[in-house]
Structure formats: structure tokens, C-alpha cells
PDB file of C-alpha atoms in Angstrom:
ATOM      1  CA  UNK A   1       0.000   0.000   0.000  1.00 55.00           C
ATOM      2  CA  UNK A   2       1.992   3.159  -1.489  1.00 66.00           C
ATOM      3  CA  UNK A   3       1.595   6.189   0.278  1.00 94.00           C
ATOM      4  CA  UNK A   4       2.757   8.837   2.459  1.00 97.00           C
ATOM      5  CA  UNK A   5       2.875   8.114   6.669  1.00 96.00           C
ATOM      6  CA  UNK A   6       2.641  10.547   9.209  1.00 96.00           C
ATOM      7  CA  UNK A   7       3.286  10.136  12.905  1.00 90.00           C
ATOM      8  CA  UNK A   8       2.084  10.911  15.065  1.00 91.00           C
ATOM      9  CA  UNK A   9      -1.838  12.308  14.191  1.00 93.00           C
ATOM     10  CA  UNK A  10      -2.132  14.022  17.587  1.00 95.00           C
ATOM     11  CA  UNK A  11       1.015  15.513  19.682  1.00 95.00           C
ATOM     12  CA  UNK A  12       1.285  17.660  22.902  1.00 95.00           C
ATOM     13  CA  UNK A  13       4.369  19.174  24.137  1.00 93.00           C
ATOM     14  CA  UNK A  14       4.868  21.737  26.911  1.00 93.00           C
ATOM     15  CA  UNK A  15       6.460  25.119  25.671  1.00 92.00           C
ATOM     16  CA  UNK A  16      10.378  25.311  25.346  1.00 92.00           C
ATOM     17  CA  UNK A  17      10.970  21.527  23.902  1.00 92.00           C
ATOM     18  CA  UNK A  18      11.823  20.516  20.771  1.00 94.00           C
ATOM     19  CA  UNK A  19       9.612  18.112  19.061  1.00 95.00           C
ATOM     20  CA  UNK A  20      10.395  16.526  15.543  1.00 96.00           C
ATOM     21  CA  UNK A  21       7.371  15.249  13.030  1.00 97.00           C
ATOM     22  CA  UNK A  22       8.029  12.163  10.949  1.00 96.00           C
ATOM     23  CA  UNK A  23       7.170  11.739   7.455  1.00 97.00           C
ATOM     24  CA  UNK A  24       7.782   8.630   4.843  1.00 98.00           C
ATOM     25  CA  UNK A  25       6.821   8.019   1.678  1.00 98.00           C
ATOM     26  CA  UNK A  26       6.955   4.819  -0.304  1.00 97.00           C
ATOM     27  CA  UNK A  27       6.114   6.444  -3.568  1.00 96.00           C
ATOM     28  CA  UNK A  28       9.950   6.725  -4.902  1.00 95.00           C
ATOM     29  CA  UNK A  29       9.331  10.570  -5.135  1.00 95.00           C
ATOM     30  CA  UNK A  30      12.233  12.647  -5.097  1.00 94.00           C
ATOM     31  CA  UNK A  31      11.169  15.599  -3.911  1.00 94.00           C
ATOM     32  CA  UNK A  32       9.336  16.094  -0.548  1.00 96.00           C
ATOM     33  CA  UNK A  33       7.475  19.452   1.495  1.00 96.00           C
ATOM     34  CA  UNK A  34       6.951  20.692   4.693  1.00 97.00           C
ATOM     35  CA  UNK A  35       3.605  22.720   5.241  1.00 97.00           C
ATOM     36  CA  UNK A  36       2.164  24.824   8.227  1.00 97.00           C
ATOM     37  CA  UNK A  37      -1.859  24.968   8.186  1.00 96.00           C
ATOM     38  CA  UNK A  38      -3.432  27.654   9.995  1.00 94.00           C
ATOM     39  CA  UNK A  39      -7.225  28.605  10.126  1.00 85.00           C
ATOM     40  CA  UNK A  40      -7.751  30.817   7.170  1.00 79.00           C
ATOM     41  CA  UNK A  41      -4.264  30.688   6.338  1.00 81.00           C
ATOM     42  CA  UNK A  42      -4.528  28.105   3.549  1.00 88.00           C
ATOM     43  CA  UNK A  43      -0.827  26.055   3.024  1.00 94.00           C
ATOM     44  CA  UNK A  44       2.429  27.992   3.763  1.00 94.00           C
ATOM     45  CA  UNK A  45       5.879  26.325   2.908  1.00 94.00           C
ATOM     46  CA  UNK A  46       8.133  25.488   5.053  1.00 97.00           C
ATOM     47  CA  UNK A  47      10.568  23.389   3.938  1.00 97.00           C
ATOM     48  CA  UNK A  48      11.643  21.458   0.733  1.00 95.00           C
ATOM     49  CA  UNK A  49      13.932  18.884  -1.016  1.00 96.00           C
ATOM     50  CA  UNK A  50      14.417  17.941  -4.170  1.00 92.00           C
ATOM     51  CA  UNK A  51      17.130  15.727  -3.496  1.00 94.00           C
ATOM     52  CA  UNK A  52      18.303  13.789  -0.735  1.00 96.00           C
ATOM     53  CA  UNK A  53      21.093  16.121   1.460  1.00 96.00           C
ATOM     54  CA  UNK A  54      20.016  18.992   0.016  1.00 96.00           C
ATOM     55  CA  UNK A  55      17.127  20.982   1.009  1.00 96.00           C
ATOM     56  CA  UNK A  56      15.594  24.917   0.730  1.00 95.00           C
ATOM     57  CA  UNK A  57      13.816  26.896   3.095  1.00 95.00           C
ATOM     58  CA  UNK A  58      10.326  27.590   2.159  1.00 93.00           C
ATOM     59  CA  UNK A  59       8.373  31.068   2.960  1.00 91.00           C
ATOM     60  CA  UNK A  60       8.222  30.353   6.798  1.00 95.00           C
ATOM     61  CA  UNK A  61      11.316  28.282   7.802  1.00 96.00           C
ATOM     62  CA  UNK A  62      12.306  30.410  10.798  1.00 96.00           C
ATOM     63  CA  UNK A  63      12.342  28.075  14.092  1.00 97.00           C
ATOM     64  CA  UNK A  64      11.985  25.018  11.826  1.00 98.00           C
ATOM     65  CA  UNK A  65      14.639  22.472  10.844  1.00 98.00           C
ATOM     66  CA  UNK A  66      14.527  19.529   8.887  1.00 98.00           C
ATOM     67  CA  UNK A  67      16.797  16.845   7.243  1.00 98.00           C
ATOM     68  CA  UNK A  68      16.884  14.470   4.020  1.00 98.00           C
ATOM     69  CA  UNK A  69      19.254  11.901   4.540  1.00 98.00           C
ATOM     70  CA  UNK A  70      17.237   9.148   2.649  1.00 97.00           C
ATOM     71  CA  UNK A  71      15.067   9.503   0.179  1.00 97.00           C
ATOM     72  CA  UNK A  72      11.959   7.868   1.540  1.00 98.00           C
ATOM     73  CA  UNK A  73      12.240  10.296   4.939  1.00 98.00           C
ATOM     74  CA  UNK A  74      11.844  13.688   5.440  1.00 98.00           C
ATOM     75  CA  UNK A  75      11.524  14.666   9.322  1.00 98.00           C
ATOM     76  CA  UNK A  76      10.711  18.338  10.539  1.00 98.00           C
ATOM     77  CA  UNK A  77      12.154  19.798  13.859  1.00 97.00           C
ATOM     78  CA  UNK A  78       9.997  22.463  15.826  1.00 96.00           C
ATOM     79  CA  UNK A  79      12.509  23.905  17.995  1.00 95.00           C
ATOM     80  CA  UNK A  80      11.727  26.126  20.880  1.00 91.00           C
ATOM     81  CA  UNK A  81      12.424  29.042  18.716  1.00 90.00           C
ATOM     82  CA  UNK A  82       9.185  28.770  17.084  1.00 92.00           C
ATOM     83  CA  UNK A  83       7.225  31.461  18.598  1.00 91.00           C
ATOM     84  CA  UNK A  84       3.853  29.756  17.200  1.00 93.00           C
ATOM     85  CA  UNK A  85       4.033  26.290  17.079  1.00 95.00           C
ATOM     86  CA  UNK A  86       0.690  24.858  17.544  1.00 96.00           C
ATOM     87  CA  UNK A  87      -0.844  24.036  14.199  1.00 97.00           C
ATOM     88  CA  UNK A  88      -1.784  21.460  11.609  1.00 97.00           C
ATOM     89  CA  UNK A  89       1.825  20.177   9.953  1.00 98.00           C
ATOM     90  CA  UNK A  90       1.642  18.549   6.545  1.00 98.00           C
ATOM     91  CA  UNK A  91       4.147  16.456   4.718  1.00 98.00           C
ATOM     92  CA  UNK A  92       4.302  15.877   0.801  1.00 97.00           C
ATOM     93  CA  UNK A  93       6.242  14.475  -2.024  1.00 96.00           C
ATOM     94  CA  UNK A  94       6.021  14.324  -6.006  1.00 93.00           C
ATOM     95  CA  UNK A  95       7.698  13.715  -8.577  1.00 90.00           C
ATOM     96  CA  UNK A  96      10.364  16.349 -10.444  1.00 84.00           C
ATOM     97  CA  UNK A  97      10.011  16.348 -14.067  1.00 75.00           C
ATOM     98  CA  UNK A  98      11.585  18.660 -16.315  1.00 69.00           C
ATOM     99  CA  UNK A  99       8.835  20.936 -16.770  1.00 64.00           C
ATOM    100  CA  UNK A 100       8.733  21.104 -13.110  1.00 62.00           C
ATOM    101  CA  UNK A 101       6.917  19.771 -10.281  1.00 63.00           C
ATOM    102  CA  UNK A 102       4.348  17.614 -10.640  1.00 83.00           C
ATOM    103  CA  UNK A 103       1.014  16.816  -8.715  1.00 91.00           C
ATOM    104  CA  UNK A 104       1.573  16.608  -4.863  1.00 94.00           C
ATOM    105  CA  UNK A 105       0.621  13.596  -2.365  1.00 95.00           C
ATOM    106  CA  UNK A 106       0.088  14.782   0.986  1.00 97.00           C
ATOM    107  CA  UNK A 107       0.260  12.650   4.508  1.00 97.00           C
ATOM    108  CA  UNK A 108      -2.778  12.514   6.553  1.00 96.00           C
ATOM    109  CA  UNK A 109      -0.784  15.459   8.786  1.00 97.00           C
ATOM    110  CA  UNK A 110       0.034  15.857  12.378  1.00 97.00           C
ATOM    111  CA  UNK A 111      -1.810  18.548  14.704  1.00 96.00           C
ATOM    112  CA  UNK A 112       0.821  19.697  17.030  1.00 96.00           C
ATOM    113  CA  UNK A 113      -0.412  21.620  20.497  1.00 96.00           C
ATOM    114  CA  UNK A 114       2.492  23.444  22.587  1.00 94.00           C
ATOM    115  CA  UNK A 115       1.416  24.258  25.896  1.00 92.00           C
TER     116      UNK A 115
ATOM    117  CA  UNK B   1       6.785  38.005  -3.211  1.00 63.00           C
ATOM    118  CA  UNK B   2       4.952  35.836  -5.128  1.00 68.00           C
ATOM    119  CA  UNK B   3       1.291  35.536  -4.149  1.00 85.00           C
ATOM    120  CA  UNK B   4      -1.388  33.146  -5.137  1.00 92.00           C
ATOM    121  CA  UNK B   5      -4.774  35.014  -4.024  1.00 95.00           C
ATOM    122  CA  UNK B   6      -8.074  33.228  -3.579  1.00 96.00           C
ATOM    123  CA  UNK B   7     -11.513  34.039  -3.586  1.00 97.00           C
ATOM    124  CA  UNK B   8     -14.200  33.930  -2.013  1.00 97.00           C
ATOM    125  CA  UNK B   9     -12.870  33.060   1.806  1.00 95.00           C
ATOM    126  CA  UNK B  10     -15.887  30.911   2.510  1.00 97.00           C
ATOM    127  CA  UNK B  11     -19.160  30.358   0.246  1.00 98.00           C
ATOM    128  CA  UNK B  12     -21.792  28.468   1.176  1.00 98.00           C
ATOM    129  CA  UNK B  13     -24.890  27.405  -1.499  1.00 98.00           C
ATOM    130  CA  UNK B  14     -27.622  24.842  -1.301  1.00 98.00           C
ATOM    131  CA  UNK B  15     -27.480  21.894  -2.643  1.00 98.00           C
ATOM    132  CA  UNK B  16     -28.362  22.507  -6.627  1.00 98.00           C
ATOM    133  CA  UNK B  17     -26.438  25.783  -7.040  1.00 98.00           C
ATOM    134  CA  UNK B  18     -23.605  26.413  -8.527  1.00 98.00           C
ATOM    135  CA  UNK B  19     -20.362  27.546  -7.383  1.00 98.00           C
ATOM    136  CA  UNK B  20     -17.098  29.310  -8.326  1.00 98.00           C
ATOM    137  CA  UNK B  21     -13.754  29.719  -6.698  1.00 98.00           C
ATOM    138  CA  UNK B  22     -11.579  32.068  -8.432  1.00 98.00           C
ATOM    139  CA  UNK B  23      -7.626  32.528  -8.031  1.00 98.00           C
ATOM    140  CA  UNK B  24      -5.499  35.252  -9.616  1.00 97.00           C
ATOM    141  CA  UNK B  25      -1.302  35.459  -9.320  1.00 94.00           C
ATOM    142  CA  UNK B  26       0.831  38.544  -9.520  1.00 89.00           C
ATOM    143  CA  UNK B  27       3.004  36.641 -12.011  1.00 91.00           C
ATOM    144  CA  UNK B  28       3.027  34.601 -14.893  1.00 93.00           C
ATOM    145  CA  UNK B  29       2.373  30.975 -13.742  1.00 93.00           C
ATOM    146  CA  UNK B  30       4.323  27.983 -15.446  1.00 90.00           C
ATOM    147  CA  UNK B  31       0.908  25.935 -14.265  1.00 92.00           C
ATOM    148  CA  UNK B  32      -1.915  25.945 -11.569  1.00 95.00           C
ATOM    149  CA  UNK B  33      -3.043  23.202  -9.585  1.00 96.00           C
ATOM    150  CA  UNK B  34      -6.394  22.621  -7.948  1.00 98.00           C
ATOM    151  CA  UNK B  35      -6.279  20.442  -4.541  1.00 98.00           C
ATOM    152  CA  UNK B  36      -9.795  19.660  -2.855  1.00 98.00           C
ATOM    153  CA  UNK B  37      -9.543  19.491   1.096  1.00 97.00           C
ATOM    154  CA  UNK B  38     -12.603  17.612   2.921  1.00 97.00           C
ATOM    155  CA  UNK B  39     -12.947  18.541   6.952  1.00 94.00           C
ATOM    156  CA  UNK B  40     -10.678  16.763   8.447  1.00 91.00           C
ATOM    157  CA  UNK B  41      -8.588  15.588   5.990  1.00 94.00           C
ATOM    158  CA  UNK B  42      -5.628  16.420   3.744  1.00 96.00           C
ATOM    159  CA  UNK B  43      -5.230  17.858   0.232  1.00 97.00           C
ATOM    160  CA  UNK B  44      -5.953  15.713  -2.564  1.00 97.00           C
ATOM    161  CA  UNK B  45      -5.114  16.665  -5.746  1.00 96.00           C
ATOM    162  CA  UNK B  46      -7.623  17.054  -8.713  1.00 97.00           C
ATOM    163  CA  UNK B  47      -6.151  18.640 -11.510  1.00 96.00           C
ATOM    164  CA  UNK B  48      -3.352  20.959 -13.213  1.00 95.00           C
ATOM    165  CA  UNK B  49      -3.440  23.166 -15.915  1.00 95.00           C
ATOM    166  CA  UNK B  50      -0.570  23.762 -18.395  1.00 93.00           C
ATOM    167  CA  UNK B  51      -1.067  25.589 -21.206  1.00 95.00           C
ATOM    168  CA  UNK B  52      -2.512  29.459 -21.973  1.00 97.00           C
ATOM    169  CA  UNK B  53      -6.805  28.900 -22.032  1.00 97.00           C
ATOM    170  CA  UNK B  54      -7.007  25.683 -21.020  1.00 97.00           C
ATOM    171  CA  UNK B  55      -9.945  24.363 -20.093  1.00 98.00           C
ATOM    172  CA  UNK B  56     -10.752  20.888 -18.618  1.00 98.00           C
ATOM    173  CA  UNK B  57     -13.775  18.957 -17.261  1.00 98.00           C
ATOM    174  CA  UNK B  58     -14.123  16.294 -14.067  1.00 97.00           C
ATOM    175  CA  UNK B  59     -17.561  15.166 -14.192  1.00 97.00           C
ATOM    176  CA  UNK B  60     -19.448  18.362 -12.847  1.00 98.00           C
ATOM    177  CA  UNK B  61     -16.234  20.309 -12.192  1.00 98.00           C
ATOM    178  CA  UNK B  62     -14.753  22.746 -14.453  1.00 98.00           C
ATOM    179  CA  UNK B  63     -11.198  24.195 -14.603  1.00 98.00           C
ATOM    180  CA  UNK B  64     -10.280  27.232 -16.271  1.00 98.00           C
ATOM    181  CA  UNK B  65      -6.767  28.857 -16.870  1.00 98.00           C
ATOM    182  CA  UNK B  66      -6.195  32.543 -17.928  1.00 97.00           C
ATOM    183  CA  UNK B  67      -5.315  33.221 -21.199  1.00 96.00           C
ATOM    184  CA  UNK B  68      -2.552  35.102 -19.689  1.00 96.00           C
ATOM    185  CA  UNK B  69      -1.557  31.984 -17.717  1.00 95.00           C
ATOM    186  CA  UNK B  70      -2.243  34.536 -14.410  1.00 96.00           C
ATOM    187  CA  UNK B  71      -5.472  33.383 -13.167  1.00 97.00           C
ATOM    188  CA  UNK B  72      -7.629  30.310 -12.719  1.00 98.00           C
ATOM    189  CA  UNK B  73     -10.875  29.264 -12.476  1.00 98.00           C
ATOM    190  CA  UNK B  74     -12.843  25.866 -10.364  1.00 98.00           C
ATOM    191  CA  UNK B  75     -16.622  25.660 -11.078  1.00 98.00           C
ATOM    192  CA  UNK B  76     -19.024  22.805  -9.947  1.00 98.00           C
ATOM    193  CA  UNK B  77     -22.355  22.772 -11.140  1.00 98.00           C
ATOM    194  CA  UNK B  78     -25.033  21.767  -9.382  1.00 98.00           C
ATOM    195  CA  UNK B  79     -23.635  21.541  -6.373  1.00 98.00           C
ATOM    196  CA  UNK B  80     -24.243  17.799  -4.148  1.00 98.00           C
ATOM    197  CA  UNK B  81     -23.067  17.984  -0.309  1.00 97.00           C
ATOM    198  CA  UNK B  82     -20.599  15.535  -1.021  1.00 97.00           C
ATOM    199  CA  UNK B  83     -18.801  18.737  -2.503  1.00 98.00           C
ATOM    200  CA  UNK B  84     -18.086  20.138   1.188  1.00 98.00           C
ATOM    201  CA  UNK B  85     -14.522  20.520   1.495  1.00 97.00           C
ATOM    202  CA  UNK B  86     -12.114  23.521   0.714  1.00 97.00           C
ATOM    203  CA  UNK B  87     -10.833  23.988  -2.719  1.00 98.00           C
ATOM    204  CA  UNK B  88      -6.881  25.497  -3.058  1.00 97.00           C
ATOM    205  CA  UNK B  89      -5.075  26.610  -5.953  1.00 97.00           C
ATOM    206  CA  UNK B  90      -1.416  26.055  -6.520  1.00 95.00           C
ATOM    207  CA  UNK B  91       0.855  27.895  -8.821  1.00 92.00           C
ATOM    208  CA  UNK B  92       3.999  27.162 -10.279  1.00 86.00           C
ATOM    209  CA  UNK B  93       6.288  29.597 -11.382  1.00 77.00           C
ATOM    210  CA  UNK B  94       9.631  28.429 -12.715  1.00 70.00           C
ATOM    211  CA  UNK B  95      12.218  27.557 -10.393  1.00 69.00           C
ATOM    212  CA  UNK B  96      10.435  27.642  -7.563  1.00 74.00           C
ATOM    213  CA  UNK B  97       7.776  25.817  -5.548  1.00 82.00           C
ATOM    214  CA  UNK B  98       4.261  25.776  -5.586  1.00 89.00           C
ATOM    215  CA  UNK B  99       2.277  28.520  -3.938  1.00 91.00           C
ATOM    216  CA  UNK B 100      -0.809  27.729  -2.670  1.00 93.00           C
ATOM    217  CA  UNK B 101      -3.875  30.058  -2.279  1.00 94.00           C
ATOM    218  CA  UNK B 102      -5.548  30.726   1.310  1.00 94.00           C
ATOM    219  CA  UNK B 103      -8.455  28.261  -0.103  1.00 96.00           C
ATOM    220  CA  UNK B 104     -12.432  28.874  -0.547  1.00 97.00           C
ATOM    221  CA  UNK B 105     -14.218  26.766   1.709  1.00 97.00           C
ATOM    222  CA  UNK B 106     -17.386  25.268   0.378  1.00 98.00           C
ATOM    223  CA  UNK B 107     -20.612  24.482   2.359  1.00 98.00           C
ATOM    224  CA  UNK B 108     -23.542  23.402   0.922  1.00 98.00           C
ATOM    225  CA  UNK B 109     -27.087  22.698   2.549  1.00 96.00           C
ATOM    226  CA  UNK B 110     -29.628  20.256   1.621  1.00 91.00           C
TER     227      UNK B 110
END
């Protein structure tokens, strides 16, 4: 069953930790995205990779960190330098063509609450 | 920066009428993709649009993109509540990442 995993659906941290989100993806997609959803705030970037050990920030990286050291793995680090952390995070991967991105698969996302 | 702009915000019809989301970019877009968002879930993608006046059709959905490749277009026709959800565009521009819109979020009434 191909897809792309999220864990955990529901976390809770207390203010001042670091927490990291997992996402995989068994699709053989090269490329792979970090979003932030807010209320009324539609999808903002924060992260993405194209290729494994390399990665760019996206519009709202600041107090986000994330790595790519296999292809099928993309975690995201909320450090304690996020001033705003609680929100709905989803993860997402396609395929790179030469005309450019193609059509994005998300995860089923991960609704972080910092207390 | 770039910017993908949406509207409406929030629409909500009963169940028979039609509806239109409409998304407009301050630049020239390499494509546009429309994702469909039921409550609770994720973004699934429905469609992209390449080329200058394209127009495509998914059952009672129709997708329009700008002749000047700088605005887009998702109407459904008569509107079933299975439709709920919120609709987001996505543009490409090249060398970059998509940019999605804020999203119009559909709600429909039987």
C-alpha cells in the first residue's frame, strides 16, 4: 500500500521543547514538502527537497529544521524558537520532471499543540 | 513576493447551485493546480493546468486557466453535499515551488 505516513496524528508538548514530526513516503518521489496549516491561512511552505542532502527553506522556515538523509524520509524539527508552534503540519512528495513539479501527495498530517 | 490570491474566503450554497472559486497570481504561472480538502482531511489533488486557455472537465467540475496563464478558475455545477470541502489553488512559477492560495471553503445545505 503506497503512500505517504505521518506520525504521530495528535502531539502535545509543553512550551520550550523541541519536538520533531516524521514523514515517509513509499512512492519513490524525489522531492518532498513541509507545510504549516493555519485557520484561514490556507498552506504555507516550510521546507523542501528535491534531493536527498540537500534541502531549501520555504516562505516560513524560521524556528523550523529539517533533514533528508534518505530519500523515503523527510523529518521536521519544531525547535523552541518557534514562537507559534501549535498548528496542523503537513508532509508531501512528487515527482520532479523537467517541466517542473508535478502533482503533490500529501500525509494525513500531524496537529501539534504546545502548551 | 509571489502571491497566489483566492476568492471567495468561505461560500456556502444549497445543494443545486452552482459555485465558483476564483484565483489570480501577480506573475506569470508555469501551471496551476487545484487540490480539494474535505474537513478533516488532507489535500488531494484534482487537476493541473498547463497551457494558456485551457480548459478541462471532471464530471461536474470545471477548470479554467487565464489566457494570460495569471489566473484560474474551479466551477461545480449543481452543487451535491458531497462537494463540502475547501478547494486550493497552486501555482507554479519556474524555479520555484508551488504557492498555494488561502483556499475557498465550500458548504452546501440540503
Amino acid at each position: 500500500d503506497g503512500g505517504i505516513t505521518q506520525s504521530p496524528k495528535y502531539l502535545f508538548r509543553k512550551e520550550g521543547q523541541n519536538v520533531t514530526l516524521s514523514c515517509e513516503q513509499n512512492l519513490n518521489h524525489d522531492a518532498m514538502y513541509w507545510y504549516r496549516q493555519d485557520p484561514g491561512q490556507g498552506l504555507r511552505l516550510i521546507y523542501y527537497s528535491q534531493i536527498v542532502n540537500d534541502f531549501q527553506k520555504g516562505d516560513i522556515a524560521e524556528g523550523y529544521s529539517v533533514s533528508r538523509e534518505k530519500k523515503e524520509s523527510f523529518p521536521l524539527t519544531v525547535t523552541s524558537a518557534q514562537k507559534n508552534p501549535t498548528a496542523f503540519y503537513l508532509c508531501a512528495s512528487s515527482i520532479v520532471g523537467t517541466s517542473g513539479n508535478y502533482e503533490q501527495y500529501f500525509g494525513p498530517g500531524t496537529r501539534l499543540t504546545v502548551t | 513576493g509571489q502571491q497566489v490570491m483566492q476568492i471567495p474566503q468561505y461560500q456556502h450554497v444549497q445543494e443545486g447551485e452552482d459555485f465558483t472559486t476564483y484565483c489570480n497570481s501577480s506573475t506569470t504561472l508555469s501551471n496551476i493546480q487545484w487540490y480539494k480538502q474535505r474537513p478533516g482531511g488532507h489535500p488531494v489533488f484534482l487537476i493541473q493546468l498547463v497551457k494558456s486557455g485551457e480548459v478541462k472537465k471532471q464530471k461536474r467540475l470545471t477548470f479554467q486557466f487565464g489566457e494570460a496563464k495569471k489566473n484560474s478558475s474551479l466551477h461545480i455545477t449543481a452543487t451535491q453535499t458531497t462537494d463540502v470541502g475547501t478547494y486550493f489553488c497552486a501555482g507554479l512559477q519556474a524555479g520555484t515551488a508551488l504557492i498555494f492560495g488561502k483556499g475557498t471553503t465550500l458548504s452546501v445545505s440540503s
